[in-house]
Coordinates of C-alpha atoms (C1' of nucleotides) in Angstrom, one line a residue:
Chain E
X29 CA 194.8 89.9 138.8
X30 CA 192.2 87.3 139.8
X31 CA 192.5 86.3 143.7
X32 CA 190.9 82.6 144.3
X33 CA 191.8 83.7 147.7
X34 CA 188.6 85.5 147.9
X35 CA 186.6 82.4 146.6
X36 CA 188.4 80.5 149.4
X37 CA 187.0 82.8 152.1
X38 CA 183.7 82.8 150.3
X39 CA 183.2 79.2 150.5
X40 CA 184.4 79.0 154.1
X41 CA 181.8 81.9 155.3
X42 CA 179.4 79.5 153.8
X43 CA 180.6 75.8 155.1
X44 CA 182.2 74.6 157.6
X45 CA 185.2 72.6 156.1
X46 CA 189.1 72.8 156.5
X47 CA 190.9 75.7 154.4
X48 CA 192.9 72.9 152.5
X49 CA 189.7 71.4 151.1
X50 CA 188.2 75.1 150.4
X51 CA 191.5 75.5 148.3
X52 CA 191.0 72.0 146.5
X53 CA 187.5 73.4 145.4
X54 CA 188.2 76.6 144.7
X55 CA 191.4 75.1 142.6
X56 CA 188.6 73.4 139.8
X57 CA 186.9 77.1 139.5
X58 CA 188.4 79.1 136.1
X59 CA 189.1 82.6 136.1
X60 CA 186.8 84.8 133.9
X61 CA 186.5 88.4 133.0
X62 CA 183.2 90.4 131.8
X63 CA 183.3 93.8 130.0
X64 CA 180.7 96.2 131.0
X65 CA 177.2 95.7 128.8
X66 CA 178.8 92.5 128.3
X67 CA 176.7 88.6 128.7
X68 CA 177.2 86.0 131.0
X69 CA 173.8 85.0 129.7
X70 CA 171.2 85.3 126.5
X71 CA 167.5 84.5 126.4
X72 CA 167.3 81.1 124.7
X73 CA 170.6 80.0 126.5
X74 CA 171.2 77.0 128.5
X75 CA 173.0 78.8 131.4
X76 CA 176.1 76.2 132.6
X77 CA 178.0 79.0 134.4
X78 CA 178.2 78.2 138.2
X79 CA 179.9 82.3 138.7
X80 CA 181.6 83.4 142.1
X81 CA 181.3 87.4 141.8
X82 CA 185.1 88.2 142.7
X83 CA 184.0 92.2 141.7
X84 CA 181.5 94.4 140.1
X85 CA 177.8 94.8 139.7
X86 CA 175.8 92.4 137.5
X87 CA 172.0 91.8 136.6
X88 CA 169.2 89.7 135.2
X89 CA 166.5 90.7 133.7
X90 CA 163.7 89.9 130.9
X91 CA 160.9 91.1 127.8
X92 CA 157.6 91.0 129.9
X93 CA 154.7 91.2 127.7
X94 CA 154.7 94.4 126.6
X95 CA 158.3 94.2 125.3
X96 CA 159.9 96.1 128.5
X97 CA 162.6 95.5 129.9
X98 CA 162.5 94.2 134.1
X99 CA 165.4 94.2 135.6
X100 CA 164.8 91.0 138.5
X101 CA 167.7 90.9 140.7
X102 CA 171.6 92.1 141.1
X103 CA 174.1 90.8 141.9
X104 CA 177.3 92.2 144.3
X105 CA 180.6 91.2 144.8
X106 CA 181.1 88.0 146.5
X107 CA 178.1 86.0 145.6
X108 CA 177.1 83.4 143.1
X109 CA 175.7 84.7 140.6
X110 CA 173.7 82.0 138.0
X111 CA 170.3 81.4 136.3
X112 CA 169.0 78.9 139.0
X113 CA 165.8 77.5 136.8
X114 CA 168.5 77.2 133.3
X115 CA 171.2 76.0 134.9
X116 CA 169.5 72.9 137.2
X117 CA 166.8 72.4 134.8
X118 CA 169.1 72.4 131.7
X119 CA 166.1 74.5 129.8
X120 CA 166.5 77.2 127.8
X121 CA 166.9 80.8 129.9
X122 CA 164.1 83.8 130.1
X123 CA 166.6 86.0 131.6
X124 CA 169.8 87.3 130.3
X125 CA 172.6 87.9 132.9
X126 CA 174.5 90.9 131.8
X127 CA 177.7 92.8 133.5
X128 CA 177.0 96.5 134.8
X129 CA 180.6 97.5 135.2
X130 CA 183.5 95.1 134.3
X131 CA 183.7 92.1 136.2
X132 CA 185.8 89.8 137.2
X133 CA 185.4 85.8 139.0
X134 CA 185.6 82.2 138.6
X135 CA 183.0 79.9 137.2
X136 CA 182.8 76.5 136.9
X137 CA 180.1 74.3 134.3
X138 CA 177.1 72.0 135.8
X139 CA 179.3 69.3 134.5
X140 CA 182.2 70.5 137.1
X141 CA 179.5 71.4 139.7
X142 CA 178.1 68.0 139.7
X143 CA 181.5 66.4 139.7
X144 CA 182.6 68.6 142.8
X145 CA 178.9 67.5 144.9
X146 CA 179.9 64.0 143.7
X147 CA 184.0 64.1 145.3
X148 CA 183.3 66.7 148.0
X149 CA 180.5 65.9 149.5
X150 CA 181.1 68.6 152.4
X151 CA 180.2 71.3 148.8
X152 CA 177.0 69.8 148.7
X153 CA 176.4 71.6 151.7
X154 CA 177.4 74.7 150.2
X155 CA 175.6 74.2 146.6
X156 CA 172.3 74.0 148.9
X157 CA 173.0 77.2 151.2
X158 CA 173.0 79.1 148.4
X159 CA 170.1 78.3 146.8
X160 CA 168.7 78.5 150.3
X161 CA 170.2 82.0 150.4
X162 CA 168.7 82.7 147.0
X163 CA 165.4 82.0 147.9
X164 CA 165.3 83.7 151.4
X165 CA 166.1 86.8 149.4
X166 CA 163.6 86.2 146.8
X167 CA 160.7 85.3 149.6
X168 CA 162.3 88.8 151.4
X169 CA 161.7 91.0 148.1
X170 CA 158.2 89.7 147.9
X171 CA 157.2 90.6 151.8
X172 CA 158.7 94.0 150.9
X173 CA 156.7 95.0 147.7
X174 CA 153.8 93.4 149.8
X175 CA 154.6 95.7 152.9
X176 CA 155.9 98.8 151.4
X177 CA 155.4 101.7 149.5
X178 CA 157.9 102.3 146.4
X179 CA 159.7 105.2 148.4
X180 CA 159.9 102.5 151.5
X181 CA 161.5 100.0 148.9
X182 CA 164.1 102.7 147.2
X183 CA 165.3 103.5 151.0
X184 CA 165.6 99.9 151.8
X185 CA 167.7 99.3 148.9
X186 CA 169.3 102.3 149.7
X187 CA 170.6 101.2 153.0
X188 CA 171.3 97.6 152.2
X189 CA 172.7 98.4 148.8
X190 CA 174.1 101.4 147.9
X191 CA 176.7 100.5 145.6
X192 CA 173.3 99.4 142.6
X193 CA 172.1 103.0 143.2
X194 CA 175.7 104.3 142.5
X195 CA 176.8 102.4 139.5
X196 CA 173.2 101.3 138.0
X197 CA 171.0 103.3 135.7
X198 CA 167.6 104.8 137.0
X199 CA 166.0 102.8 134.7
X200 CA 166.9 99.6 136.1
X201 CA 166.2 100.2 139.6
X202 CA 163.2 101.8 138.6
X203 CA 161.9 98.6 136.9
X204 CA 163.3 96.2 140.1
X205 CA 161.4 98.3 142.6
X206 CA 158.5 97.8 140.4
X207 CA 157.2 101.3 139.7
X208 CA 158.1 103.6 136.3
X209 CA 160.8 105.6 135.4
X210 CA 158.6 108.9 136.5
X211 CA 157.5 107.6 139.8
X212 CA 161.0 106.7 140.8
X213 CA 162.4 110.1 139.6
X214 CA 160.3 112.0 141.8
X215 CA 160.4 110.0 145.0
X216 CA 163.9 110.4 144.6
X217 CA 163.5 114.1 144.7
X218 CA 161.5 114.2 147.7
X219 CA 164.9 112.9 149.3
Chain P
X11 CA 143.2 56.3 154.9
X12 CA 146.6 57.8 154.4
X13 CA 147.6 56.5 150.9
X14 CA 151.8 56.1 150.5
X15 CA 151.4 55.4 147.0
X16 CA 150.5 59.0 145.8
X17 CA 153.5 59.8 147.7
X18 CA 155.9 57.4 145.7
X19 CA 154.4 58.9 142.4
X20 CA 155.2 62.0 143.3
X21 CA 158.8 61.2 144.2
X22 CA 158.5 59.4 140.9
X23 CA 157.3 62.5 138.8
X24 CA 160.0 64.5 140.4
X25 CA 162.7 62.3 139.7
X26 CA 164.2 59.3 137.1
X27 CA 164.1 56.5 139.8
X28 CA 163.1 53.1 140.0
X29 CA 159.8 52.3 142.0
X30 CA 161.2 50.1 144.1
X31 CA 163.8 52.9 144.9
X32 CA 161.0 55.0 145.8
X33 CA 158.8 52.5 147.3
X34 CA 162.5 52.5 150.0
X35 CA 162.0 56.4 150.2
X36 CA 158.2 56.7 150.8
X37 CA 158.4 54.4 153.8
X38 CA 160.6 56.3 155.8
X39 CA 158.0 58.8 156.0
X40 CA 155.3 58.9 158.9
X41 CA 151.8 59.4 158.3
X42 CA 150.3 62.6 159.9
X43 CA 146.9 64.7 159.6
X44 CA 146.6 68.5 160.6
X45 CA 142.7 69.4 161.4
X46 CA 141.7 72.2 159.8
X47 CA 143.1 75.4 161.5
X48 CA 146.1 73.4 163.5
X49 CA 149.7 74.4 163.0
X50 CA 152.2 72.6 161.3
X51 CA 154.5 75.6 162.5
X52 CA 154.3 78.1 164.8
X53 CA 156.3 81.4 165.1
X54 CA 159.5 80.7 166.9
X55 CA 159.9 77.2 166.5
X56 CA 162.3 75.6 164.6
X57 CA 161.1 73.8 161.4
X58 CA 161.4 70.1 162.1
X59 CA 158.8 68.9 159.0
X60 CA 159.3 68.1 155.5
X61 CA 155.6 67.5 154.7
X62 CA 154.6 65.8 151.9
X63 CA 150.4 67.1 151.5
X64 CA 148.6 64.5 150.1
X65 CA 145.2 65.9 150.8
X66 CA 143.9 69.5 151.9
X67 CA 145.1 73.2 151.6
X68 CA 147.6 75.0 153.9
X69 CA 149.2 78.6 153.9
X70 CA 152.2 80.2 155.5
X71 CA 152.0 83.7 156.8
X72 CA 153.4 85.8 159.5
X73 CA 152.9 89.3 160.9
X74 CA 154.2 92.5 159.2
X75 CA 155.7 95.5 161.3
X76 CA 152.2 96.7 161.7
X77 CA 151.2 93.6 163.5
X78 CA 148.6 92.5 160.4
X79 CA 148.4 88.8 159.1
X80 CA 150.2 88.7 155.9
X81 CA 149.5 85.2 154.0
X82 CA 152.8 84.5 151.9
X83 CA 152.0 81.2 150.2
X84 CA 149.8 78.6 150.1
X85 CA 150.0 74.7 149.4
X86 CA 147.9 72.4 147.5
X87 CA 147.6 69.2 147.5
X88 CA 150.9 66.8 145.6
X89 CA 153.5 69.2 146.6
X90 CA 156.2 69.2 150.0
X91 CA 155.7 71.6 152.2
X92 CA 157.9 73.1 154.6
X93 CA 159.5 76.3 156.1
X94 CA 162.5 76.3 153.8
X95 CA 164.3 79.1 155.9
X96 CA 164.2 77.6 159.6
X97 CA 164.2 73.5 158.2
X98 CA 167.7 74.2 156.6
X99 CA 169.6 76.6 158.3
X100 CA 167.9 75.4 162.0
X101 CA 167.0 79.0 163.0
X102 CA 163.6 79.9 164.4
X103 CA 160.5 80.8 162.0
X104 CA 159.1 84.1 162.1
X105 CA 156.4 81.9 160.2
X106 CA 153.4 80.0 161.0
X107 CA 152.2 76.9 158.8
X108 CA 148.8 77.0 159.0
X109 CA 145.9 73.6 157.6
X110 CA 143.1 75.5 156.0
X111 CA 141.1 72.3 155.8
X112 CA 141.9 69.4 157.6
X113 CA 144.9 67.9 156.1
X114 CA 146.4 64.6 155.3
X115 CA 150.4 63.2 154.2
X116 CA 153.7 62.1 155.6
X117 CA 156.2 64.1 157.2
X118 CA 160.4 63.2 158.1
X119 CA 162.3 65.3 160.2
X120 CA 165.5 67.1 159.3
X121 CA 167.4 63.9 160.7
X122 CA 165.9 61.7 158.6
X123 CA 165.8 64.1 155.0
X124 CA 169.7 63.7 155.9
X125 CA 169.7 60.4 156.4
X126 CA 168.1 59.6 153.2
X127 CA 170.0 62.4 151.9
X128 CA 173.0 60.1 152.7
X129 CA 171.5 56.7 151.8
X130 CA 169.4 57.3 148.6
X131 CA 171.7 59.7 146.2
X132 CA 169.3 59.7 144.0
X133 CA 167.2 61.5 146.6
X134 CA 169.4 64.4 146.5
X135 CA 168.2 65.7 143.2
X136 CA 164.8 65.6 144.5
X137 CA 165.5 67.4 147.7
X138 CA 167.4 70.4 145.1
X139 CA 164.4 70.0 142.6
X140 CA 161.7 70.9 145.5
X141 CA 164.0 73.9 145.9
X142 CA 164.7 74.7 142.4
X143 CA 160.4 75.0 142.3
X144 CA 160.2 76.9 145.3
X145 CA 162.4 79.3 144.2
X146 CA 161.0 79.7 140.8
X147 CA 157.3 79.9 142.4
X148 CA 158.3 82.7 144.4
X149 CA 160.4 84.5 141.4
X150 CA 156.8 84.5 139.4
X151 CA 155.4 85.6 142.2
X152 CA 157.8 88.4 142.5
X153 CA 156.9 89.1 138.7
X154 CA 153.7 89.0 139.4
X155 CA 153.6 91.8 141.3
X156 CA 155.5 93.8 139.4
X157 CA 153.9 93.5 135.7
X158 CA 150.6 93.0 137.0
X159 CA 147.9 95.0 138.5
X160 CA 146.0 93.3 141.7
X161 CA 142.8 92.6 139.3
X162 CA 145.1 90.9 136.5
X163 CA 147.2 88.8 140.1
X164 CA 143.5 87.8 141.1
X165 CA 142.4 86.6 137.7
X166 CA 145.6 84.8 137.1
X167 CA 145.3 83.0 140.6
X168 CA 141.8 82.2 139.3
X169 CA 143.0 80.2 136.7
X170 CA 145.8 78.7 138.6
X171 CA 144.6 77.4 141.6
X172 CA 141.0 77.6 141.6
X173 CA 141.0 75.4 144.9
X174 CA 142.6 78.5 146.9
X175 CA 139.9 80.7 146.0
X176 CA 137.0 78.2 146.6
X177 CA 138.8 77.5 150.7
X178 CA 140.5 80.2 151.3
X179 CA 138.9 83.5 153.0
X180 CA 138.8 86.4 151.1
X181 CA 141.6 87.9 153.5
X182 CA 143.7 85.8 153.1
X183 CA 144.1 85.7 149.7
X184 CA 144.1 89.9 149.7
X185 CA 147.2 89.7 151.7
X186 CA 148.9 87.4 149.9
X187 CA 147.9 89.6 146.8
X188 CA 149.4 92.5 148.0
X189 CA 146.0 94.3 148.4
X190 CA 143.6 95.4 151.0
X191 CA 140.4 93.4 152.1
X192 CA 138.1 95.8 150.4
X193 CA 140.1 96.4 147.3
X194 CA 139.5 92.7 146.7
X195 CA 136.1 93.0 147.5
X196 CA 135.7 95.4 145.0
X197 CA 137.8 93.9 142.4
X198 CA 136.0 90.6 142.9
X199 CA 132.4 92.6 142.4
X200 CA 133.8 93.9 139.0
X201 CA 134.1 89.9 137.8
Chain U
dA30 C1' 115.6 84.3 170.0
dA31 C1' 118.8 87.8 171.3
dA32 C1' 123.3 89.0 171.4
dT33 C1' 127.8 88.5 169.7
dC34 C1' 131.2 87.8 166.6
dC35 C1' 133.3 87.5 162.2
dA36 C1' 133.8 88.0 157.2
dC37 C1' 132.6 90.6 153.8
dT38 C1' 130.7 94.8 151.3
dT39 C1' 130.2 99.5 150.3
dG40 C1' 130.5 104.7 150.2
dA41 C1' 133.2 108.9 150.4
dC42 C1' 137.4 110.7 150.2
dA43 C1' 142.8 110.7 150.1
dA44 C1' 147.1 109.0 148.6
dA45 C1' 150.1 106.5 145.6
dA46 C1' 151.4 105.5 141.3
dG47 C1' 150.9 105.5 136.2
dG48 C1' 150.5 107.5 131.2
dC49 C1' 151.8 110.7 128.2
dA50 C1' 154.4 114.2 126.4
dA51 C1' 157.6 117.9 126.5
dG52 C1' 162.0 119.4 127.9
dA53 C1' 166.9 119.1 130.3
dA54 C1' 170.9 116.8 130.8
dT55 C1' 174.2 113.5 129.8
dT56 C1' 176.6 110.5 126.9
dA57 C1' 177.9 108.6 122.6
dA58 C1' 178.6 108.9 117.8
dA59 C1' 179.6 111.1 113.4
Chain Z
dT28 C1' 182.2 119.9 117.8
dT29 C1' 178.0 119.3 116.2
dT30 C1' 174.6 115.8 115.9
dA31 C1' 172.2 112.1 117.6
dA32 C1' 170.7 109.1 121.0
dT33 C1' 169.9 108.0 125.7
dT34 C1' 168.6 108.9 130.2
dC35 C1' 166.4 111.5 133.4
dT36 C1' 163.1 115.1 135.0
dT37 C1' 158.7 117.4 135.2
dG38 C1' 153.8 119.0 134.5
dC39 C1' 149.1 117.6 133.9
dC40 C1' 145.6 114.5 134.3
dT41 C1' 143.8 109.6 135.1
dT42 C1' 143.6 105.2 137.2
dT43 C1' 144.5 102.3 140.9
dT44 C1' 144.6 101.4 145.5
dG45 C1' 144.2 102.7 150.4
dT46 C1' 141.9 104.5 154.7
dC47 C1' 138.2 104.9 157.6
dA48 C1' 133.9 104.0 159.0
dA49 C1' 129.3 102.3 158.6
dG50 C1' 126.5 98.6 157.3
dT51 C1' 125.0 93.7 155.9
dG52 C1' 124.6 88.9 156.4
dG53 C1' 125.9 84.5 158.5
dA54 C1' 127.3 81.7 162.0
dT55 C1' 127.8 80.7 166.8
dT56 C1' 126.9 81.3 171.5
dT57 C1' 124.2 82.0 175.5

DNA sequence: AAATCCACTTGACAAAAGGCAAGAATTAAA
DNA sequence: TTTAATTCTTGCCTTTTGTCAAGTGGATTT
């Protein structure tokens, strides 16, 4: 069922290093399966899942003050998928990371991630892309709900990433774009 | 003038190493001073700074589709500052780094950050801890701006970094709010 | 000192988005 | 399959924020 193939090609799209070592580090990763609805992560938590997205649609998201749910970020197939502050800080998690529709990867602990930066130093290279990569994206969501309207926003996310609008609830998105279930309902009638 | 030693307590509050070790570190970096609007980066370069700010107040921004100045962060004084994007993956900014007042700290170039990278592995977890708070400041941010209207962003920037408001022109800060010049102006008045 | 420039303020109106509540529609449960 | 629970839509009205344009007050220049 599980293809570390994929994790291979992953890691090599991200550094430059020979397939053989790409297979060595791909080799310490473990296979794991999450059921729709399902947790890879619970408020309170001290995340120590490092998770390569093999497929399915994931997402974090909080309590803000007034109890409702935000949903802050998805995550696709073929990314890493962890709670950066939790896991690097070793604090206790705000977020929960919870499985939209079944998914399936490999994850390794900090313990194993820290091991693999210590033996292959070539990952370390990796381990910083993606945090890198994480960031860009975050800095890119803020320019965008700086810049553009809520409708702007939905189409954006509607061209980049059509599969969230397909498999998550209104209610999610709604919440990520930043506007209320009502306001994204009708914008998306005016489409 | 320039003072290393508030540069080795920094490197000291950021990470468990021993003085000496970050006596080593601190003197690898060059001494600099911006005056007060200079660049530390313009559009199109390629990020060649990892700036430690010992003194003075600087802000990145860049030009939206519509060809208005959009302030995206700004830097106070103890913290490293640099244009995560280009610096790591060498590509060219579409940011400017910008001294609001005349400025004072240290700088290495990408080179050297390597180098030490390489030499000092203790240095590596403070190279992913500067990250690892970059990427959280700009996840609050992002939170920010969803949960909160632009009175309740102003007010909480207020009380965070009262230094911003006291140097920083008013549009500035409006852009990097996410609201118009005048809808600050009038959001201030109400105060 | 007059002219110029820039940052900021303010007014009048328009657009965007939210709050609330009622009603469809869909899904899950009994 | 009927009930119950969610999720989504919609109408009405309010609040927030934007747009445009004019005006004020400093600071700088000439």
């Amino acid at each position: 069922m599980n293809n570390r193939e994929s994790l291979v090609n992953f890691i090599l799209s991200v550094v430059k290093i020979s397939r053989d070592e790409a297979d060595q580090i791909a080799n310490t990763f473990h296979p794991i399966e999450i059921e729709e609805k399902d947790y890879l992560l619970r408020e309170n938590e001290i995340s120590d899942d490092y998770f390569y997205l093999e497929s399915g649609l994931m997402r974090t998201f909080l309590y803000n003050l007034e109890g409702e749910e935000i949903t802050i970020d998805f995550f696709t197939e073929n990314n890493i998928v962890f709670e950066i502050t939790s896991f690097f800080n070793r604090i206790r998690s705000e977020a929960y990371i919870q499985a939209i529709t079944k998914c399936k990867g490999f994850r390794i602990s900090y313990e194993e991630l820290n091991t693999l930066f210590h033996d292959k130093p070539a990952f370390r290279d990796f381990g910083r892309a993606i945090l890198v990569k994480e960031f860009i994206a975050s800095q890119s969501r803020n320019f965008g709900m700086i810049n553009r309207t809520a409708k702007e926003r939905y189409q954006n996310l509607l061209s980049i990433e059509p599969q969230i609008l397909q498999y998550a609830p209104l209610k999610y998105i709604a919440s990520y774009l930043g506007v209320t279930d009502s306001t994204l309902s009708r914008l998306r009638k005016k489409m």
